[in-house]
PDB file of C-alpha atoms (C1' of nucleotides) and ligand atoms in Angstrom:
ATOM      1  CA  MET A 254      -9.860  13.602 -38.647  1.00 79.00           C
ATOM      2  CA  ALA A 255      -9.443   9.902 -37.945  1.00 84.00           C
ATOM      3  CA  SER A 256      -5.997  10.050 -36.419  1.00 94.00           C
ATOM      4  CA  ARG A 257      -3.572  12.657 -35.135  1.00 97.00           C
ATOM      5  CA  ASN A 258       0.167  12.870 -35.388  1.00 97.00           C
ATOM      6  CA  THR A 259       1.524  13.480 -31.892  1.00 98.00           C
ATOM      7  CA  VAL A 260       5.038  13.906 -30.502  1.00 98.00           C
ATOM      8  CA  GLN A 261       4.443  11.061 -28.081  1.00 98.00           C
ATOM      9  CA  GLN A 262       3.589   8.612 -30.829  1.00 98.00           C
ATOM     10  CA  ARG A 263       6.535   9.710 -32.935  1.00 98.00           C
ATOM     11  CA  VAL A 264       9.020   9.341 -30.079  1.00 98.00           C
ATOM     12  CA  ILE A 265       7.590   6.001 -28.967  1.00 98.00           C
ATOM     13  CA  ALA A 266       7.818   4.550 -32.489  1.00 98.00           C
ATOM     14  CA  GLN A 267      11.327   5.937 -32.857  1.00 98.00           C
ATOM     15  CA  GLN A 268      12.492   4.474 -29.544  1.00 98.00           C
ATOM     16  CA  LEU A 269      11.033   1.068 -30.420  1.00 98.00           C
ATOM     17  CA  MET A 270      13.252   1.192 -33.519  1.00 97.00           C
ATOM     18  CA  GLU A 271      16.350   2.412 -31.693  1.00 97.00           C
ATOM     19  CA  LEU A 272      16.086   0.014 -28.755  1.00 96.00           C
ATOM     20  CA  GLY A 273      15.931  -2.735 -31.310  1.00 90.00           C
ATOM     21  CA  ASN A 274      16.069  -5.791 -29.145  1.00 88.00           C
ATOM     22  CA  HIS A 275      12.506  -6.692 -28.228  1.00 96.00           C
ATOM     23  CA  PRO A 276      11.959  -4.278 -25.352  1.00 96.00           C
ATOM     24  CA  THR A 277       9.136  -4.568 -22.854  1.00 96.00           C
ATOM     25  CA  ALA A 278       6.603  -1.751 -22.627  1.00 97.00           C
ATOM     26  CA  ASP A 279       8.376  -0.589 -19.476  1.00 97.00           C
ATOM     27  CA  GLU A 280      11.746  -0.463 -21.239  1.00 97.00           C
ATOM     28  CA  VAL A 281      10.222   1.644 -24.010  1.00 98.00           C
ATOM     29  CA  TYR A 282       8.618   3.839 -21.363  1.00 98.00           C
ATOM     30  CA  ARG A 283      11.945   4.494 -19.637  1.00 98.00           C
ATOM     31  CA  ALA A 284      13.632   5.302 -22.952  1.00 98.00           C
ATOM     32  CA  VAL A 285      10.862   7.653 -24.071  1.00 98.00           C
ATOM     33  CA  ARG A 286      10.869   9.440 -20.716  1.00 98.00           C
ATOM     34  CA  ARG A 287      14.398  10.635 -21.408  1.00 98.00           C
ATOM     35  CA  GLN A 288      12.995  12.741 -24.259  1.00 97.00           C
ATOM     36  CA  LEU A 289       9.494  13.348 -22.898  1.00 98.00           C
ATOM     37  CA  PRO A 290       9.796  13.321 -19.104  1.00 97.00           C
ATOM     38  CA  SER A 291       6.064  13.697 -18.569  1.00 97.00           C
ATOM     39  CA  VAL A 292       4.968  10.863 -20.813  1.00 98.00           C
ATOM     40  CA  SER A 293       2.481   8.447 -19.287  1.00 98.00           C
ATOM     41  CA  LYS A 294       2.938   4.709 -19.248  1.00 98.00           C
ATOM     42  CA  ALA A 295      -0.632   4.390 -20.505  1.00 98.00           C
ATOM     43  CA  THR A 296       0.318   6.325 -23.626  1.00 98.00           C
ATOM     44  CA  VAL A 297       3.230   3.979 -24.217  1.00 98.00           C
ATOM     45  CA  TYR A 298       0.949   0.938 -23.993  1.00 98.00           C
ATOM     46  CA  ARG A 299      -1.672   2.592 -26.177  1.00 98.00           C
ATOM     47  CA  THR A 300       0.831   3.547 -28.839  1.00 98.00           C
ATOM     48  CA  LEU A 301       2.626   0.197 -28.897  1.00 98.00           C
ATOM     49  CA  ASN A 302      -0.702  -1.598 -29.277  1.00 97.00           C
ATOM     50  CA  LYS A 303      -1.676   0.825 -32.015  1.00 98.00           C
ATOM     51  CA  LEU A 304       1.552   0.129 -33.899  1.00 98.00           C
ATOM     52  CA  VAL A 305       0.894  -3.614 -33.664  1.00 97.00           C
ATOM     53  CA  HIS A 306      -2.649  -3.064 -34.856  1.00 95.00           C
ATOM     54  CA  LEU A 307      -1.400  -1.055 -37.830  1.00 96.00           C
ATOM     55  CA  GLY A 308       1.080  -3.781 -38.710  1.00 96.00           C
ATOM     56  CA  GLU A 309       4.041  -1.496 -38.030  1.00 97.00           C
ATOM     57  CA  ALA A 310       5.273  -3.629 -35.140  1.00 97.00           C
ATOM     58  CA  THR A 311       4.672  -7.073 -33.663  1.00 95.00           C
ATOM     59  CA  CYS A 312       4.570  -8.526 -30.203  1.00 93.00           C
ATOM     60  CA  VAL A 313       6.608 -11.536 -29.224  1.00 91.00           C
ATOM     61  CA  ILE A 314       4.940 -14.150 -27.083  1.00 76.00           C
ATOM     62  CA  ALA A 315       7.781 -15.143 -24.803  1.00 71.00           C
ATOM     63  CA  GLY A 316       5.918 -16.658 -21.897  1.00 74.00           C
ATOM     64  CA  LEU A 317       8.345 -15.254 -19.351  1.00 78.00           C
ATOM     65  CA  GLY A 318       7.529 -11.981 -17.623  1.00 82.00           C
ATOM     66  CA  ALA A 319       6.204  -9.030 -19.568  1.00 90.00           C
ATOM     67  CA  GLU A 320       5.180  -8.905 -23.189  1.00 93.00           C
ATOM     68  CA  ARG A 321       7.871  -7.806 -25.618  1.00 95.00           C
ATOM     69  CA  PHE A 322       7.558  -5.677 -28.723  1.00 97.00           C
ATOM     70  CA  ASP A 323       9.373  -6.050 -32.002  1.00 97.00           C
ATOM     71  CA  HIS A 324       9.966  -3.349 -34.597  1.00 97.00           C
ATOM     72  CA  ARG A 325      10.422  -6.061 -37.197  1.00 95.00           C
ATOM     73  CA  THR A 326       7.293  -7.120 -39.066  1.00 93.00           C
ATOM     74  CA  ASP A 327       8.794  -9.719 -41.376  1.00 90.00           C
ATOM     75  CA  GLU A 328       8.499 -13.380 -40.489  1.00 86.00           C
ATOM     76  CA  HIS A 329      11.336 -14.524 -38.264  1.00 89.00           C
ATOM     77  CA  CYS A 330      11.730 -16.559 -35.107  1.00 90.00           C
ATOM     78  CA  HIS A 331      13.083 -15.892 -31.635  1.00 93.00           C
ATOM     79  CA  VAL A 332      15.027 -17.384 -28.812  1.00 93.00           C
ATOM     80  CA  VAL A 333      14.132 -16.503 -25.231  1.00 92.00           C
ATOM     81  CA  CYS A 334      16.427 -16.965 -22.240  1.00 90.00           C
ATOM     82  CA  MET A 335      14.709 -19.065 -19.578  1.00 88.00           C
ATOM     83  CA  LYS A 336      16.721 -17.311 -16.855  1.00 85.00           C
ATOM     84  CA  CYS A 337      16.670 -13.592 -17.639  1.00 84.00           C
ATOM     85  CA  GLY A 338      13.866 -13.397 -20.213  1.00 84.00           C
ATOM     86  CA  THR A 339      15.819 -11.572 -22.914  1.00 88.00           C
ATOM     87  CA  VAL A 340      14.618 -12.236 -26.452  1.00 92.00           C
ATOM     88  CA  GLN A 341      16.730 -12.256 -29.589  1.00 92.00           C
ATOM     89  CA  ASP A 342      16.087 -12.877 -33.237  1.00 93.00           C
ATOM     90  CA  VAL A 343      17.259 -16.162 -34.666  1.00 90.00           C
ATOM     91  CA  SER A 344      18.439 -15.155 -38.082  1.00 77.00           C
ATOM     92  CA  GLU A 345      18.448 -16.927 -41.424  1.00 63.00           C
ATOM     93  CA  GLY A 346      14.728 -17.689 -41.464  1.00 55.00           C
ATOM     94  CA  VAL A 347      15.596 -21.235 -42.389  1.00 60.00           C
ATOM     95  CA  PHE A 348      13.658 -22.446 -39.342  1.00 67.00           C
ATOM     96  CA  ASN A 349      10.330 -21.383 -40.755  1.00 64.00           C
ATOM     97  CA  ASP A 350      10.737 -23.664 -43.739  1.00 61.00           C
ATOM     98  CA  GLY A 351       8.530 -26.670 -43.330  1.00 65.00           C
ATOM     99  CA  VAL A 352       5.883 -24.679 -41.452  1.00 76.00           C
ATOM    100  CA  ASP A 353       2.869 -24.845 -43.719  1.00 82.00           C
ATOM    101  CA  HIS A 354      -0.271 -22.929 -42.789  1.00 88.00           C
ATOM    102  CA  ALA A 355      -2.457 -24.932 -45.146  1.00 89.00           C
ATOM    103  CA  ASP A 356      -1.274 -28.199 -43.590  1.00 86.00           C
ATOM    104  CA  ALA A 357      -1.944 -26.828 -40.118  1.00 88.00           C
ATOM    105  CA  ALA A 358      -5.401 -25.587 -41.117  1.00 92.00           C
ATOM    106  CA  ALA A 359      -6.241 -29.022 -42.505  1.00 90.00           C
ATOM    107  CA  ALA A 360      -5.021 -30.685 -39.308  1.00 89.00           C
ATOM    108  CA  CYS A 361      -7.039 -28.595 -36.837  1.00 90.00           C
ATOM    109  CA  GLY A 362      -9.863 -26.832 -38.663  1.00 91.00           C
ATOM    110  CA  TYR A 363      -8.727 -23.369 -37.630  1.00 93.00           C
ATOM    111  CA  GLU A 364      -8.247 -20.600 -40.131  1.00 94.00           C
ATOM    112  CA  ILE A 365      -4.505 -19.971 -39.772  1.00 94.00           C
ATOM    113  CA  VAL A 366      -3.294 -16.378 -39.884  1.00 91.00           C
ATOM    114  CA  GLY A 367       0.256 -16.799 -38.643  1.00 89.00           C
ATOM    115  CA  HIS A 368       2.624 -18.710 -36.439  1.00 89.00           C
ATOM    116  CA  ASP A 369       5.424 -18.215 -33.944  1.00 89.00           C
ATOM    117  CA  LEU A 370       8.468 -20.356 -33.526  1.00 89.00           C
ATOM    118  CA  VAL A 371      10.190 -19.639 -30.225  1.00 91.00           C
ATOM    119  CA  PHE A 372      13.296 -21.411 -29.018  1.00 91.00           C
ATOM    120  CA  GLU A 373      13.881 -21.690 -25.296  1.00 91.00           C
ATOM    121  CA  GLY A 374      17.432 -21.540 -24.073  1.00 92.00           C
ATOM    122  CA  ILE A 375      20.070 -19.996 -21.859  1.00 93.00           C
ATOM    123  CA  CYS A 376      21.750 -16.852 -23.136  1.00 92.00           C
ATOM    124  CA  PRO A 377      25.558 -16.555 -23.146  1.00 93.00           C
ATOM    125  CA  ALA A 378      25.538 -14.197 -20.144  1.00 89.00           C
ATOM    126  CA  CYS A 379      23.372 -16.524 -18.041  1.00 88.00           C
ATOM    127  CA  GLN A 380      25.476 -19.537 -19.052  1.00 91.00           C
ATOM    128  CA  ARG A 381      28.435 -17.928 -17.304  1.00 88.00           C
ATOM    129  CA  ALA A 382      26.445 -17.085 -14.150  1.00 78.00           C
TER     130      ALA A 382
ATOM    131  CA  MET B  96      10.274 -36.613   4.137  1.00 80.00           C
ATOM    132  CA  ALA B  97      10.881 -34.577   1.007  1.00 85.00           C
ATOM    133  CA  SER B  98       7.374 -34.658  -0.410  1.00 94.00           C
ATOM    134  CA  ARG B  99       3.888 -35.648   0.687  1.00 97.00           C
ATOM    135  CA  ASN B 100       1.075 -37.311  -1.196  1.00 97.00           C
ATOM    136  CA  THR B 101      -2.058 -35.202  -0.673  1.00 98.00           C
ATOM    137  CA  VAL B 102      -5.631 -35.512  -1.898  1.00 98.00           C
ATOM    138  CA  GLN B 103      -5.428 -32.043  -3.377  1.00 98.00           C
ATOM    139  CA  GLN B 104      -2.425 -32.892  -5.532  1.00 98.00           C
ATOM    140  CA  ARG B 105      -3.975 -36.158  -6.671  1.00 98.00           C
ATOM    141  CA  VAL B 106      -7.266 -34.531  -7.680  1.00 98.00           C
ATOM    142  CA  ILE B 107      -5.547 -31.613  -9.411  1.00 98.00           C
ATOM    143  CA  ALA B 108      -3.339 -33.932 -11.475  1.00 98.00           C
ATOM    144  CA  GLN B 109      -6.338 -36.108 -12.301  1.00 98.00           C
ATOM    145  CA  GLN B 110      -8.447 -33.125 -13.396  1.00 98.00           C
ATOM    146  CA  LEU B 111      -5.642 -31.817 -15.588  1.00 98.00           C
ATOM    147  CA  MET B 112      -5.764 -35.181 -17.340  1.00 97.00           C
ATOM    148  CA  GLU B 113      -9.537 -35.321 -17.610  1.00 97.00           C
ATOM    149  CA  LEU B 114     -10.012 -31.745 -18.779  1.00 96.00           C
ATOM    150  CA  GLY B 115      -7.585 -32.560 -21.535  1.00 89.00           C
ATOM    151  CA  ASN B 116      -7.719 -29.452 -23.612  1.00 88.00           C
ATOM    152  CA  HIS B 117      -5.133 -27.034 -22.235  1.00 96.00           C
ATOM    153  CA  PRO B 118      -7.118 -25.563 -19.345  1.00 96.00           C
ATOM    154  CA  THR B 119      -6.171 -22.396 -17.545  1.00 96.00           C
ATOM    155  CA  ALA B 120      -5.352 -22.576 -13.839  1.00 97.00           C
ATOM    156  CA  ASP B 121      -8.790 -21.155 -13.153  1.00 98.00           C
ATOM    157  CA  GLU B 122     -10.499 -23.838 -15.233  1.00 97.00           C
ATOM    158  CA  VAL B 123      -8.622 -26.519 -13.298  1.00 98.00           C
ATOM    159  CA  TYR B 124      -9.581 -24.770 -10.068  1.00 98.00           C
ATOM    160  CA  ARG B 125     -13.295 -24.823 -10.921  1.00 98.00           C
ATOM    161  CA  ALA B 126     -13.126 -28.501 -11.897  1.00 98.00           C
ATOM    162  CA  VAL B 127     -11.243 -29.491  -8.746  1.00 98.00           C
ATOM    163  CA  ARG B 128     -13.666 -27.546  -6.562  1.00 98.00           C
ATOM    164  CA  ARG B 129     -16.455 -29.894  -7.617  1.00 98.00           C
ATOM    165  CA  GLN B 130     -14.633 -32.684  -5.771  1.00 97.00           C
ATOM    166  CA  LEU B 131     -12.890 -30.601  -3.115  1.00 98.00           C
ATOM    167  CA  PRO B 132     -15.124 -27.573  -2.466  1.00 97.00           C
ATOM    168  CA  SER B 133     -12.666 -25.989  -0.041  1.00 97.00           C
ATOM    169  CA  VAL B 134      -9.610 -26.172  -2.265  1.00 98.00           C
ATOM    170  CA  SER B 135      -7.645 -22.959  -2.597  1.00 98.00           C
ATOM    171  CA  LYS B 136      -6.657 -21.396  -5.874  1.00 98.00           C
ATOM    172  CA  ALA B 137      -3.136 -21.020  -4.502  1.00 98.00           C
ATOM    173  CA  THR B 138      -2.914 -24.788  -4.104  1.00 98.00           C
ATOM    174  CA  VAL B 139      -3.977 -25.252  -7.715  1.00 98.00           C
ATOM    175  CA  TYR B 140      -1.262 -22.888  -8.900  1.00 98.00           C
ATOM    176  CA  ARG B 141       1.316 -24.492  -6.622  1.00 98.00           C
ATOM    177  CA  THR B 142       0.463 -28.011  -7.769  1.00 98.00           C
ATOM    178  CA  LEU B 143       0.324 -27.182 -11.478  1.00 98.00           C
ATOM    179  CA  ASN B 144       3.710 -25.513 -11.244  1.00 97.00           C
ATOM    180  CA  LYS B 145       5.045 -28.507  -9.347  1.00 98.00           C
ATOM    181  CA  LEU B 146       3.814 -30.872 -12.067  1.00 98.00           C
ATOM    182  CA  VAL B 147       5.540 -28.770 -14.711  1.00 97.00           C
ATOM    183  CA  HIS B 148       8.708 -28.744 -12.631  1.00 96.00           C
ATOM    184  CA  LEU B 149       8.574 -32.523 -12.290  1.00 96.00           C
ATOM    185  CA  GLY B 150       8.130 -32.898 -16.052  1.00 96.00           C
ATOM    186  CA  GLU B 151       4.672 -34.424 -15.604  1.00 97.00           C
ATOM    187  CA  ALA B 152       2.958 -31.530 -17.393  1.00 97.00           C
ATOM    188  CA  THR B 153       3.899 -28.566 -19.547  1.00 95.00           C
ATOM    189  CA  CYS B 154       2.666 -25.031 -19.933  1.00 93.00           C
ATOM    190  CA  VAL B 155       1.669 -23.602 -23.267  1.00 91.00           C
ATOM    191  CA  ILE B 156       2.741 -20.061 -24.026  1.00 75.00           C
ATOM    192  CA  ALA B 157      -0.251 -18.733 -25.881  1.00 71.00           C
ATOM    193  CA  GLY B 158       0.208 -15.000 -25.459  1.00 74.00           C
ATOM    194  CA  LEU B 159      -3.503 -14.389 -25.027  1.00 79.00           C
ATOM    195  CA  GLY B 160      -5.004 -14.192 -21.555  1.00 83.00           C
ATOM    196  CA  ALA B 161      -4.031 -16.667 -18.870  1.00 91.00           C
ATOM    197  CA  GLU B 162      -1.372 -19.323 -19.031  1.00 93.00           C
ATOM    198  CA  ARG B 163      -2.554 -22.757 -20.104  1.00 95.00           C
ATOM    199  CA  PHE B 164      -1.439 -26.154 -18.868  1.00 97.00           C
ATOM    200  CA  ASP B 165      -0.977 -29.323 -20.871  1.00 97.00           C
ATOM    201  CA  HIS B 166      -1.034 -32.873 -19.548  1.00 97.00           C
ATOM    202  CA  ARG B 167       0.979 -33.944 -22.578  1.00 95.00           C
ATOM    203  CA  THR B 168       4.730 -33.876 -22.184  1.00 93.00           C
ATOM    204  CA  ASP B 169       5.740 -35.113 -25.612  1.00 90.00           C
ATOM    205  CA  GLU B 170       6.822 -32.649 -28.260  1.00 86.00           C
ATOM    206  CA  HIS B 171       3.877 -31.307 -30.212  1.00 89.00           C
ATOM    207  CA  CYS B 172       2.639 -27.957 -31.404  1.00 90.00           C
ATOM    208  CA  HIS B 173      -0.458 -25.855 -30.811  1.00 93.00           C
ATOM    209  CA  VAL B 174      -2.921 -23.547 -32.433  1.00 93.00           C
ATOM    210  CA  VAL B 175      -4.433 -20.693 -30.477  1.00 92.00           C
ATOM    211  CA  CYS B 176      -7.600 -18.824 -31.406  1.00 90.00           C
ATOM    212  CA  MET B 177      -6.931 -15.091 -31.613  1.00 88.00           C
ATOM    213  CA  LYS B 178     -10.538 -14.356 -30.661  1.00 84.00           C
ATOM    214  CA  CYS B 179     -11.429 -16.654 -27.756  1.00 83.00           C
ATOM    215  CA  GLY B 180      -7.996 -17.886 -26.673  1.00 83.00           C
ATOM    216  CA  THR B 181      -8.719 -21.608 -26.829  1.00 87.00           C
ATOM    217  CA  VAL B 182      -5.706 -23.797 -27.504  1.00 92.00           C
ATOM    218  CA  GLN B 183      -5.671 -27.104 -29.338  1.00 92.00           C
ATOM    219  CA  ASP B 184      -3.017 -29.595 -30.310  1.00 93.00           C
ATOM    220  CA  VAL B 185      -1.988 -29.706 -33.927  1.00 90.00           C
ATOM    221  CA  SER B 186      -1.446 -33.385 -34.465  1.00 77.00           C
ATOM    222  CA  GLU B 187       0.949 -35.322 -36.667  1.00 63.00           C
ATOM    223  CA  GLY B 188       4.134 -33.718 -35.306  1.00 55.00           C
ATOM    224  CA  VAL B 189       5.177 -33.156 -38.888  1.00 60.00           C
ATOM    225  CA  PHE B 190       5.485 -29.439 -38.163  1.00 67.00           C
ATOM    226  CA  ASN B 191       8.426 -29.877 -35.867  1.00 64.00           C
ATOM    227  CA  ASP B 192      10.501 -31.411 -38.617  1.00 61.00           C
ATOM    228  CA  GLY B 193      13.067 -28.937 -39.790  1.00 65.00           C
ATOM    229  CA  VAL B 194      13.414 -27.387 -36.350  1.00 76.00           C
ATOM    230  CA  ASP B 195      16.997 -28.109 -35.398  1.00 82.00           C
ATOM    231  CA  HIS B 196      18.260 -27.075 -31.966  1.00 89.00           C
ATOM    232  CA  ALA B 197      21.901 -27.331 -32.987  1.00 89.00           C
ATOM    233  CA  ASP B 198      21.299 -25.019 -35.949  1.00 87.00           C
ATOM    234  CA  ALA B 199      19.502 -22.539 -33.710  1.00 89.00           C
ATOM    235  CA  ALA B 200      22.264 -22.680 -31.098  1.00 92.00           C
ATOM    236  CA  ALA B 201      24.862 -21.969 -33.784  1.00 90.00           C
ATOM    237  CA  ALA B 202      22.793 -19.057 -35.084  1.00 89.00           C
ATOM    238  CA  CYS B 203      22.303 -17.234 -31.767  1.00 90.00           C
ATOM    239  CA  GLY B 204      24.840 -18.493 -29.233  1.00 91.00           C
ATOM    240  CA  TYR B 205      22.202 -19.627 -26.761  1.00 93.00           C
ATOM    241  CA  GLU B 206      22.165 -23.089 -25.278  1.00 94.00           C
ATOM    242  CA  ILE B 207      18.879 -24.421 -26.659  1.00 94.00           C
ATOM    243  CA  VAL B 208      16.737 -26.549 -24.367  1.00 91.00           C
ATOM    244  CA  GLY B 209      13.480 -26.628 -26.308  1.00 89.00           C
ATOM    245  CA  HIS B 210      11.160 -24.804 -28.634  1.00 89.00           C
ATOM    246  CA  ASP B 211       7.511 -23.996 -29.158  1.00 89.00           C
ATOM    247  CA  LEU B 212       5.682 -23.775 -32.431  1.00 89.00           C
ATOM    248  CA  VAL B 213       2.361 -21.994 -32.031  1.00 91.00           C
ATOM    249  CA  PHE B 214      -0.035 -21.307 -34.873  1.00 91.00           C
ATOM    250  CA  GLU B 215      -2.345 -18.318 -34.587  1.00 91.00           C
ATOM    251  CA  GLY B 216      -5.776 -18.609 -36.070  1.00 92.00           C
ATOM    252  CA  ILE B 217      -9.524 -18.431 -35.733  1.00 92.00           C
ATOM    253  CA  CYS B 218     -11.289 -21.472 -34.338  1.00 92.00           C
ATOM    254  CA  PRO B 219     -14.336 -22.948 -36.119  1.00 93.00           C
ATOM    255  CA  ALA B 220     -16.734 -21.530 -33.514  1.00 89.00           C
ATOM    256  CA  CYS B 221     -15.342 -17.993 -33.811  1.00 88.00           C
ATOM    257  CA  GLN B 222     -15.342 -18.199 -37.620  1.00 91.00           C
ATOM    258  CA  ARG B 223     -19.124 -18.538 -37.513  1.00 88.00           C
ATOM    259  CA  ALA B 224     -19.540 -15.627 -35.086  1.00 78.00           C
TER     260      ALA B 224
ATOM    261  C1'  DA C 113      -3.387 -45.700  18.773  1.00 57.13           C
ATOM    262  C1'  DC C 114      -0.591 -41.493  20.146  1.00 57.13           C
ATOM    263  C1'  DA C 115       2.641 -37.840  19.650  1.00 57.13           C
ATOM    264  C1'  DC C 116       5.835 -35.243  16.746  1.00 57.13           C
ATOM    265  C1'  DT C 117       7.828 -32.913  12.872  1.00 57.13           C
ATOM    266  C1'  DT C 118       7.122 -30.146   9.143  1.00 57.13           C
ATOM    267  C1'  DA C 119       5.273 -30.219   4.229  1.00 57.13           C
ATOM    268  C1'  DA C 120       1.252 -28.649   2.433  1.00 57.13           C
ATOM    269  C1'  DT C 121      -2.934 -26.073   2.698  1.00 57.13           C
ATOM    270  C1'  DG C 122      -6.498 -22.115   2.718  1.00 57.13           C
ATOM    271  C1'  DA C 123      -7.358 -17.395   3.094  1.00 57.13           C
ATOM    272  C1'  DA C 124      -5.966 -13.144   2.239  1.00 57.13           C
ATOM    273  C1'  DA C 125      -2.728  -9.724   1.001  1.00 57.13           C
ATOM    274  C1'  DA C 126       0.850  -8.473  -2.237  1.00 57.13           C
ATOM    275  C1'  DT C 127       2.771  -8.155  -6.679  1.00 57.13           C
ATOM    276  C1'  DG C 128       3.219  -7.147 -11.523  1.00 57.13           C
ATOM    277  C1'  DA C 129       1.517  -6.268 -16.043  1.00 57.13           C
ATOM    278  C1'  DT C 130      -1.993  -4.296 -18.615  1.00 57.13           C
ATOM    279  C1'  DT C 131      -6.377  -1.838 -19.390  1.00 57.13           C
ATOM    280  C1'  DA C 132     -10.170   1.453 -18.339  1.00 57.13           C
ATOM    281  C1'  DT C 133     -11.701   5.946 -16.777  1.00 57.13           C
ATOM    282  C1'  DC C 134     -12.013  10.766 -17.131  1.00 57.13           C
ATOM    283  C1'  DA C 135     -10.905  15.568 -16.875  1.00 57.13           C
ATOM    284  C1'  DA C 136      -7.469  18.369 -19.226  1.00 57.13           C
ATOM    285  C1'  DT C 137      -4.698  19.192 -23.303  1.00 57.13           C
ATOM    286  C1'  DA C 138      -3.520  20.030 -27.977  1.00 57.13           C
ATOM    287  C1'  DA C 139      -3.744  18.481 -33.294  1.00 57.13           C
ATOM    288  C1'  DG C 140      -6.090  19.348 -37.162  1.00 57.13           C
ATOM    289  C1'  DT C 141      -9.501  22.229 -39.509  1.00 57.13           C
ATOM    290  C1'  DA C 142     -12.080  26.207 -41.015  1.00 57.13           C
TER     291       DA C 142
ATOM    292  C1'  DT D 227      -8.311  32.615 -33.776  1.00 57.13           C
ATOM    293  C1'  DA D 228     -11.924  29.560 -32.359  1.00 57.13           C
ATOM    294  C1'  DC D 229     -13.809  24.950 -32.537  1.00 57.13           C
ATOM    295  C1'  DT D 230     -14.028  19.983 -32.416  1.00 57.13           C
ATOM    296  C1'  DT D 231     -12.542  15.968 -30.533  1.00 57.13           C
ATOM    297  C1'  DA D 232      -8.518  12.618 -30.644  1.00 57.13           C
ATOM    298  C1'  DT D 233      -5.064  12.034 -27.503  1.00 57.13           C
ATOM    299  C1'  DT D 234      -2.909  12.547 -23.238  1.00 57.13           C
ATOM    300  C1'  DG D 235      -1.516  12.017 -18.114  1.00 57.13           C
ATOM    301  C1'  DA D 236      -2.830  10.485 -13.752  1.00 57.13           C
ATOM    302  C1'  DT D 237      -5.050   7.258 -11.368  1.00 57.13           C
ATOM    303  C1'  DA D 238      -8.007   3.550 -10.409  1.00 57.13           C
ATOM    304  C1'  DA D 239      -9.390  -0.881 -11.843  1.00 57.13           C
ATOM    305  C1'  DT D 240      -8.638  -5.415 -13.556  1.00 57.13           C
ATOM    306  C1'  DC D 241      -6.542  -9.783 -14.088  1.00 57.13           C
ATOM    307  C1'  DA D 242      -3.283 -13.520 -13.387  1.00 57.13           C
ATOM    308  C1'  DT D 243      -0.065 -15.137 -10.354  1.00 57.13           C
ATOM    309  C1'  DT D 244       2.864 -15.258  -6.175  1.00 57.13           C
ATOM    310  C1'  DT D 245       3.771 -14.563  -1.344  1.00 57.13           C
ATOM    311  C1'  DT D 246       2.689 -14.722   3.461  1.00 57.13           C
ATOM    312  C1'  DC D 247       1.438 -16.947   7.520  1.00 57.13           C
ATOM    313  C1'  DA D 248      -1.310 -19.314  10.810  1.00 57.13           C
ATOM    314  C1'  DT D 249      -3.559 -23.808  10.593  1.00 57.13           C
ATOM    315  C1'  DT D 250      -3.986 -28.562   9.047  1.00 57.13           C
ATOM    316  C1'  DA D 251      -2.641 -33.095   8.223  1.00 57.13           C
ATOM    317  C1'  DA D 252       0.942 -36.675   5.948  1.00 57.13           C
ATOM    318  C1'  DG D 253       4.479 -39.389   7.062  1.00 57.13           C
ATOM    319  C1'  DT D 254       7.416 -41.279  10.740  1.00 57.13           C
ATOM    320  C1'  DG D 255       8.606 -43.270  14.967  1.00 57.13           C
ATOM    321  C1'  DT D 256       6.802 -44.772  19.822  1.00 57.13           C
TER     322       DT D 256
HETATM  323 ZN1   ZN E 491      19.826 -14.853 -19.851  1.00 57.13          ZN
HETATM  324 ZN1   ZN E 492      12.311 -10.204 -33.543  1.00 57.13          ZN
HETATM  325 ZN1   ZN E 493     -12.252 -19.010 -30.985  1.00 57.13          ZN
HETATM  326 ZN1   ZN E 494      -0.936 -29.749 -26.177  1.00 57.13          ZN
END
DNA sequence: ACACTTAATGAAAATGATTATCAATAAGTA
DNA sequence: TACTTATTGATAATCATTTTCATTAAGTGT
């Protein structure tokens, strides 16, 4: 009986999918609460971390404000707005070409398990403001 | 009289240099306290942020534990240990080839001001443990 | 050297995000 | 249905960082 299938976990995973754009734990919490008004924020954190642990989600290190979660698990890179903190995917995947884990491992002695390429910028909305 | 030259700021900047390897604010604080026992942690935070603002230091977004500061201001990338959180430079700079801000701007509509390439891995010490 | 203005400091409280605790609940099983 | 215990909700605790505010001292002018 290693794991149990609960409504909370199903709704949290579903909302992470539907929100799509790299929500914070608090944004997921507010979305889930519309379907499960008594859900606890602790459960949202627990479930999001569990999904990341299971490889069914990832977390984006944005360096601005709260941690953000990503329903995508394939390798892709992000752009974060330095003003409002929103995170978006940068499509194509062309930017990860030239990033070689073996080269990096040779250069620093670490065992490399992954990498993150994050662009910093100003989003269209904040450019106007 | 826009700005004043204080002992605290001089020692903090000097310790950031001497510590070298991407210390946290707390690590800088403990080092500075050896020379200025009454220094306040708030002053360390204030000064480190000021240095970053002035372009005389940078902060590394590592996504694990506390924020880390870097006395280097040239473009280079990092590797962070997923177990202990230590951050090291990945030399050569070869890994930033192929990262094109104009391409990224075209792909997402953001105005791109910079980027960070962070490898995730296990450091030699943690590999043995 | 002295006085003055105010930027900068130290100490402590406040904030914000995340994790830990624990009694109560409910998912899976027999 | 009864039983076991994984999961939950509520809350407290933790951790990093920022804010507040009275006090100190750097720079300036006398
Ligand atoms: Zn923005
Ligand atoms: Zn993404
Ligand atoms: Zn390590
Ligand atoms: Zn560095």
